[in-house]
Amino acid sequence: KPLAPGDTLRFVFTGDSQRFYDEAEALVASVNQQPGISFLVVAGDISDFGLARAMRWVDEKLRRLTVPYVTVIGNHDLVGNGRPTYQHIFGAFDYSFVYGDTKFILLDTNGREYNFDGSAPNLGWLKPQLANLDGARRQVVISHVPPTNDDFDPALRQPYVQALRDAPNLVFEMNGHN
């Protein structure tokens, strides 16, 4: 549903639902009764061990929302068979979208799960996203592991933070994990 120009953008931010599966129904009920919510963001760790059963269960519960929901992958979602399962159920690890006049950039920052090989976060993908507003007037970056955490690739910490600082239209960055 389009957001009227100048209208207030309201979304719910949550994360790390692993181990709290029973609370999913209460979360859905809470979001559904709040007026003016545009969507829900789940900031990773949907499952505890990358299990398809857990991801499908959370997806089933969240499909009862009266608003759309989006996710970003967490470190627990990447273990075991979590990579292909997450992609099958929730989609890409890195993606962006514009809603109203805000561009949301969601990306995988789970460096430890890639053995700190320099691939997460994917700065080659992020920098062009930050450079292009795609018609929006501001940007929000959402990931699971914050750059201040030991699970973030230490070699990419400074370049990542610098990329965010260099983005003149970035209004804030949000993370789960902690």
PDB file of C-alpha atoms in Angstrom:
ATOM      1  CA  LYS A   1       0.000   0.000   0.000  1.00  0.00           C
ATOM      2  CA  PRO A   2       1.612   3.287  -1.042  1.00  0.00           C
ATOM      3  CA  LEU A   3       2.704   5.769   1.577  1.00  0.00           C
ATOM      4  CA  ALA A   4       1.367   9.245   0.884  1.00  0.00           C
ATOM      5  CA  PRO A   5       4.103  11.848   0.264  1.00  0.00           C
ATOM      6  CA  GLY A   6       5.108  13.471   3.523  1.00  0.00           C
ATOM      7  CA  ASP A   7       3.197  10.903   5.576  1.00  0.00           C
ATOM      8  CA  THR A   8       4.844   9.408   8.664  1.00  0.00           C
ATOM      9  CA  LEU A   9       6.591   6.092   8.053  1.00  0.00           C
ATOM     10  CA  ARG A  10       6.086   3.656  10.929  1.00  0.00           C
ATOM     11  CA  PHE A  11       7.557   0.178  11.049  1.00  0.00           C
ATOM     12  CA  VAL A  12       8.235  -2.387  13.747  1.00  0.00           C
ATOM     13  CA  PHE A  13      11.801  -3.613  14.268  1.00  0.00           C
ATOM     14  CA  THR A  14      12.517  -6.948  15.948  1.00  0.00           C
ATOM     15  CA  GLY A  15      15.150  -9.634  15.764  1.00  0.00           C
ATOM     16  CA  ASP A  16      16.697 -12.725  17.239  1.00  0.00           C
ATOM     17  CA  SER A  17      13.504 -14.741  17.410  1.00  0.00           C
ATOM     18  CA  GLN A  18      15.454 -17.965  17.894  1.00  0.00           C
ATOM     19  CA  ARG A  19      14.589 -19.469  21.248  1.00  0.00           C
ATOM     20  CA  PHE A  20      11.528 -17.191  21.445  1.00  0.00           C
ATOM     21  CA  TYR A  21       9.280 -18.945  18.934  1.00  0.00           C
ATOM     22  CA  ASP A  22       6.313 -18.932  21.304  1.00  0.00           C
ATOM     23  CA  GLU A  23       6.331 -15.134  21.352  1.00  0.00           C
ATOM     24  CA  ALA A  24       5.753 -14.947  17.568  1.00  0.00           C
ATOM     25  CA  GLU A  25       1.988 -15.097  17.959  1.00  0.00           C
ATOM     26  CA  ALA A  26       2.029 -12.292  20.543  1.00  0.00           C
ATOM     27  CA  LEU A  27       4.251 -10.209  18.253  1.00  0.00           C
ATOM     28  CA  VAL A  28       1.856 -10.686  15.339  1.00  0.00           C
ATOM     29  CA  ALA A  29      -1.126  -9.791  17.529  1.00  0.00           C
ATOM     30  CA  SER A  30       0.645  -6.658  18.791  1.00  0.00           C
ATOM     31  CA  VAL A  31       1.652  -5.463  15.324  1.00  0.00           C
ATOM     32  CA  ASN A  32      -1.796  -6.177  13.900  1.00  0.00           C
ATOM     33  CA  GLN A  33      -3.500  -3.990  16.506  1.00  0.00           C
ATOM     34  CA  GLN A  34      -1.161  -1.002  16.067  1.00  0.00           C
ATOM     35  CA  PRO A  35      -2.526   1.614  13.678  1.00  0.00           C
ATOM     36  CA  GLY A  36      -0.362   3.052  10.924  1.00  0.00           C
ATOM     37  CA  ILE A  37       2.317   0.345  10.806  1.00  0.00           C
ATOM     38  CA  SER A  38       3.627  -0.081   7.255  1.00  0.00           C
ATOM     39  CA  PHE A  39       5.732  -3.227   7.716  1.00  0.00           C
ATOM     40  CA  LEU A  40       7.755  -5.368  10.125  1.00  0.00           C
ATOM     41  CA  VAL A  41      11.544  -5.843   9.956  1.00  0.00           C
ATOM     42  CA  VAL A  42      13.067  -9.018  11.394  1.00  0.00           C
ATOM     43  CA  ALA A  43      16.781  -8.343  11.961  1.00  0.00           C
ATOM     44  CA  GLY A  44      18.057 -11.911  11.720  1.00  0.00           C
ATOM     45  CA  ASP A  45      18.513 -15.023  13.824  1.00  0.00           C
ATOM     46  CA  ILE A  46      15.117 -16.288  12.816  1.00  0.00           C
ATOM     47  CA  SER A  47      16.268 -19.810  13.656  1.00  0.00           C
ATOM     48  CA  ASP A  48      18.772 -21.056  16.204  1.00  0.00           C
ATOM     49  CA  PHE A  49      20.552 -23.679  14.084  1.00  0.00           C
ATOM     50  CA  GLY A  50      19.586 -22.835  10.493  1.00  0.00           C
ATOM     51  CA  LEU A  51      16.793 -25.395  10.592  1.00  0.00           C
ATOM     52  CA  ALA A  52      14.197 -25.277   7.826  1.00  0.00           C
ATOM     53  CA  ARG A  53      11.491 -26.313  10.290  1.00  0.00           C
ATOM     54  CA  ALA A  54      12.136 -23.278  12.501  1.00  0.00           C
ATOM     55  CA  MET A  55      12.292 -20.841   9.573  1.00  0.00           C
ATOM     56  CA  ARG A  56       9.088 -22.220   8.060  1.00  0.00           C
ATOM     57  CA  TRP A  57       7.376 -22.026  11.448  1.00  0.00           C
ATOM     58  CA  VAL A  58       8.323 -18.354  11.922  1.00  0.00           C
ATOM     59  CA  ASP A  59       7.309 -17.572   8.328  1.00  0.00           C
ATOM     60  CA  GLU A  60       3.957 -19.256   8.908  1.00  0.00           C
ATOM     61  CA  LYS A  61       3.346 -17.131  12.017  1.00  0.00           C
ATOM     62  CA  LEU A  62       4.482 -13.886  10.358  1.00  0.00           C
ATOM     63  CA  ARG A  63       2.237 -14.468   7.339  1.00  0.00           C
ATOM     64  CA  ARG A  64      -0.655 -13.753   9.718  1.00  0.00           C
ATOM     65  CA  LEU A  65       0.460 -10.124   9.907  1.00  0.00           C
ATOM     66  CA  THR A  66      -1.841  -7.569   8.312  1.00  0.00           C
ATOM     67  CA  VAL A  67       1.278  -5.781   6.998  1.00  0.00           C
ATOM     68  CA  PRO A  68       4.213  -7.135   4.979  1.00  0.00           C
ATOM     69  CA  TYR A  69       7.405  -8.239   6.661  1.00  0.00           C
ATOM     70  CA  VAL A  70      11.033  -8.252   5.525  1.00  0.00           C
ATOM     71  CA  THR A  71      14.044 -10.026   6.979  1.00  0.00           C
ATOM     72  CA  VAL A  72      17.804  -9.823   7.079  1.00  0.00           C
ATOM     73  CA  ILE A  73      19.896 -12.933   7.651  1.00  0.00           C
ATOM     74  CA  GLY A  74      21.468 -13.540  11.043  1.00  0.00           C
ATOM     75  CA  ASN A  75      24.497 -15.583  12.008  1.00  0.00           C
ATOM     76  CA  HIS A  76      22.377 -18.421  13.436  1.00  0.00           C
ATOM     77  CA  ASP A  77      20.425 -18.576  10.161  1.00  0.00           C
ATOM     78  CA  LEU A  78      23.640 -19.375   8.277  1.00  0.00           C
ATOM     79  CA  VAL A  79      24.642 -22.552  10.131  1.00  0.00           C
ATOM     80  CA  GLY A  80      23.899 -26.062   8.892  1.00  0.00           C
ATOM     81  CA  ASN A  81      21.609 -25.928   5.862  1.00  0.00           C
ATOM     82  CA  GLY A  82      20.532 -22.419   6.774  1.00  0.00           C
ATOM     83  CA  ARG A  83      21.935 -20.614   3.723  1.00  0.00           C
ATOM     84  CA  PRO A  84      19.802 -22.318   1.054  1.00  0.00           C
ATOM     85  CA  THR A  85      16.843 -22.616   3.416  1.00  0.00           C
ATOM     86  CA  TYR A  86      16.862 -18.897   4.221  1.00  0.00           C
ATOM     87  CA  GLN A  87      17.123 -18.009   0.524  1.00  0.00           C
ATOM     88  CA  HIS A  88      14.268 -20.345  -0.369  1.00  0.00           C
ATOM     89  CA  ILE A  89      11.924 -19.013   2.322  1.00  0.00           C
ATOM     90  CA  PHE A  90      12.961 -15.368   2.716  1.00  0.00           C
ATOM     91  CA  GLY A  91      15.031 -14.440  -0.353  1.00  0.00           C
ATOM     92  CA  ALA A  92      18.310 -12.640  -0.949  1.00  0.00           C
ATOM     93  CA  PHE A  93      20.903 -11.915   1.728  1.00  0.00           C
ATOM     94  CA  ASP A  94      21.493  -8.386   0.371  1.00  0.00           C
ATOM     95  CA  TYR A  95      18.673  -6.304  -1.113  1.00  0.00           C
ATOM     96  CA  SER A  96      17.097  -2.870  -1.037  1.00  0.00           C
ATOM     97  CA  PHE A  97      13.702  -1.322  -1.578  1.00  0.00           C
ATOM     98  CA  VAL A  98      12.124   2.114  -1.513  1.00  0.00           C
ATOM     99  CA  TYR A  99       9.033   2.776   0.534  1.00  0.00           C
ATOM    100  CA  GLY A 100       7.616   6.274   0.649  1.00  0.00           C
ATOM    101  CA  ASP A 101      10.671   8.492   0.403  1.00  0.00           C
ATOM    102  CA  THR A 102      13.006   6.120   2.267  1.00  0.00           C
ATOM    103  CA  LYS A 103      15.380   3.594   0.738  1.00  0.00           C
ATOM    104  CA  PHE A 104      15.952   0.584   2.975  1.00  0.00           C
ATOM    105  CA  ILE A 105      19.205  -1.313   2.462  1.00  0.00           C
ATOM    106  CA  LEU A 106      19.329  -4.743   4.113  1.00  0.00           C
ATOM    107  CA  LEU A 107      22.552  -6.720   4.101  1.00  0.00           C
ATOM    108  CA  ASP A 108      24.413  -9.691   5.498  1.00  0.00           C
ATOM    109  CA  THR A 109      27.062  -8.587   8.031  1.00  0.00           C
ATOM    110  CA  ASN A 110      27.723 -12.000   9.584  1.00  0.00           C
ATOM    111  CA  GLY A 111      31.495 -12.021   8.937  1.00  0.00           C
ATOM    112  CA  ARG A 112      32.346 -14.802  11.390  1.00  0.00           C
ATOM    113  CA  GLU A 113      30.059 -17.240   9.538  1.00  0.00           C
ATOM    114  CA  TYR A 114      32.250 -16.720   6.452  1.00  0.00           C
ATOM    115  CA  ASN A 115      35.472 -17.179   8.455  1.00  0.00           C
ATOM    116  CA  PHE A 116      36.197 -13.461   8.053  1.00  0.00           C
ATOM    117  CA  ASP A 117      36.996 -13.993   4.362  1.00  0.00           C
ATOM    118  CA  GLY A 118      36.136 -10.411   3.368  1.00  0.00           C
ATOM    119  CA  SER A 119      32.790 -11.260   1.761  1.00  0.00           C
ATOM    120  CA  ALA A 120      30.391 -10.082   4.475  1.00  0.00           C
ATOM    121  CA  PRO A 121      29.389  -7.361   4.419  1.00  0.00           C
ATOM    122  CA  ASN A 122      29.610  -7.114   0.648  1.00  0.00           C
ATOM    123  CA  LEU A 123      30.989  -3.596   0.314  1.00  0.00           C
ATOM    124  CA  GLY A 124      31.049  -3.889  -3.482  1.00  0.00           C
ATOM    125  CA  TRP A 125      27.271  -4.204  -3.349  1.00  0.00           C
ATOM    126  CA  LEU A 126      26.684  -1.751  -0.469  1.00  0.00           C
ATOM    127  CA  LYS A 127      28.568   1.282  -1.804  1.00  0.00           C
ATOM    128  CA  PRO A 128      26.521   1.608  -5.033  1.00  0.00           C
ATOM    129  CA  GLN A 129      23.354   1.156  -2.979  1.00  0.00           C
ATOM    130  CA  LEU A 130      24.377   4.054  -0.751  1.00  0.00           C
ATOM    131  CA  ALA A 131      25.337   6.155  -3.780  1.00  0.00           C
ATOM    132  CA  ASN A 132      21.922   5.739  -5.449  1.00  0.00           C
ATOM    133  CA  LEU A 133      18.794   6.982  -3.731  1.00  0.00           C
ATOM    134  CA  ASP A 134      16.506   5.329  -6.319  1.00  0.00           C
ATOM    135  CA  GLY A 135      14.103   8.254  -6.010  1.00  0.00           C
ATOM    136  CA  ALA A 136      14.122   8.352  -2.200  1.00  0.00           C
ATOM    137  CA  ARG A 137      15.358  11.268  -0.122  1.00  0.00           C
ATOM    138  CA  ARG A 138      16.874   9.301   2.759  1.00  0.00           C
ATOM    139  CA  GLN A 139      18.311   5.868   3.523  1.00  0.00           C
ATOM    140  CA  VAL A 140      18.242   3.352   6.356  1.00  0.00           C
ATOM    141  CA  VAL A 141      20.693   0.435   6.583  1.00  0.00           C
ATOM    142  CA  ILE A 142      19.605  -2.705   8.430  1.00  0.00           C
ATOM    143  CA  SER A 143      21.764  -5.728   9.236  1.00  0.00           C
ATOM    144  CA  HIS A 144      22.172  -8.344  11.915  1.00  0.00           C
ATOM    145  CA  VAL A 145      25.694  -8.010  13.311  1.00  0.00           C
ATOM    146  CA  PRO A 146      26.717  -4.423  14.143  1.00  0.00           C
ATOM    147  CA  PRO A 147      30.220  -3.254  13.197  1.00  0.00           C
ATOM    148  CA  THR A 148      31.114  -2.931  16.889  1.00  0.00           C
ATOM    149  CA  ASN A 149      30.641  -6.679  17.493  1.00  0.00           C
ATOM    150  CA  ASP A 150      33.378  -9.329  17.377  1.00  0.00           C
ATOM    151  CA  ASP A 151      31.298 -11.332  14.867  1.00  0.00           C
ATOM    152  CA  PHE A 152      31.721  -8.516  12.303  1.00  0.00           C
ATOM    153  CA  ASP A 153      34.713  -9.034   9.983  1.00  0.00           C
ATOM    154  CA  PRO A 154      37.456  -6.906  11.627  1.00  0.00           C
ATOM    155  CA  ALA A 155      39.121  -6.194   8.276  1.00  0.00           C
ATOM    156  CA  LEU A 156      35.865  -4.701   6.961  1.00  0.00           C
ATOM    157  CA  ARG A 157      34.858  -2.755  10.058  1.00  0.00           C
ATOM    158  CA  GLN A 158      36.550   0.535   9.154  1.00  0.00           C
ATOM    159  CA  PRO A 159      35.637   0.453   5.424  1.00  0.00           C
ATOM    160  CA  TYR A 160      32.029  -0.322   6.347  1.00  0.00           C
ATOM    161  CA  VAL A 161      31.790   2.493   8.882  1.00  0.00           C
ATOM    162  CA  GLN A 162      33.449   4.874   6.407  1.00  0.00           C
ATOM    163  CA  ALA A 163      30.970   3.895   3.684  1.00  0.00           C
ATOM    164  CA  LEU A 164      28.134   4.734   6.054  1.00  0.00           C
ATOM    165  CA  ARG A 165      29.739   8.043   7.064  1.00  0.00           C
ATOM    166  CA  ASP A 166      30.211   8.987   3.400  1.00  0.00           C
ATOM    167  CA  ALA A 167      26.502   8.467   2.648  1.00  0.00           C
ATOM    168  CA  PRO A 168      24.969  11.950   2.980  1.00  0.00           C
ATOM    169  CA  ASN A 169      21.376  10.696   2.992  1.00  0.00           C
ATOM    170  CA  LEU A 170      21.785   7.905   5.515  1.00  0.00           C
ATOM    171  CA  VAL A 171      19.647   8.726   8.543  1.00  0.00           C
ATOM    172  CA  PHE A 172      20.461   5.671  10.632  1.00  0.00           C
ATOM    173  CA  GLU A 173      21.696   2.097  10.744  1.00  0.00           C
ATOM    174  CA  MET A 174      19.905  -0.624  12.721  1.00  0.00           C
ATOM    175  CA  ASN A 175      21.169  -4.021  13.849  1.00  0.00           C
ATOM    176  CA  GLY A 176      20.010  -7.108  15.699  1.00  0.00           C
ATOM    177  CA  HIS A 177      22.405  -9.582  17.347  1.00  0.00           C
ATOM    178  CA  ASN A 178      23.136  -7.679  20.553  1.00  0.00           C
TER     179      ASN A 178
END
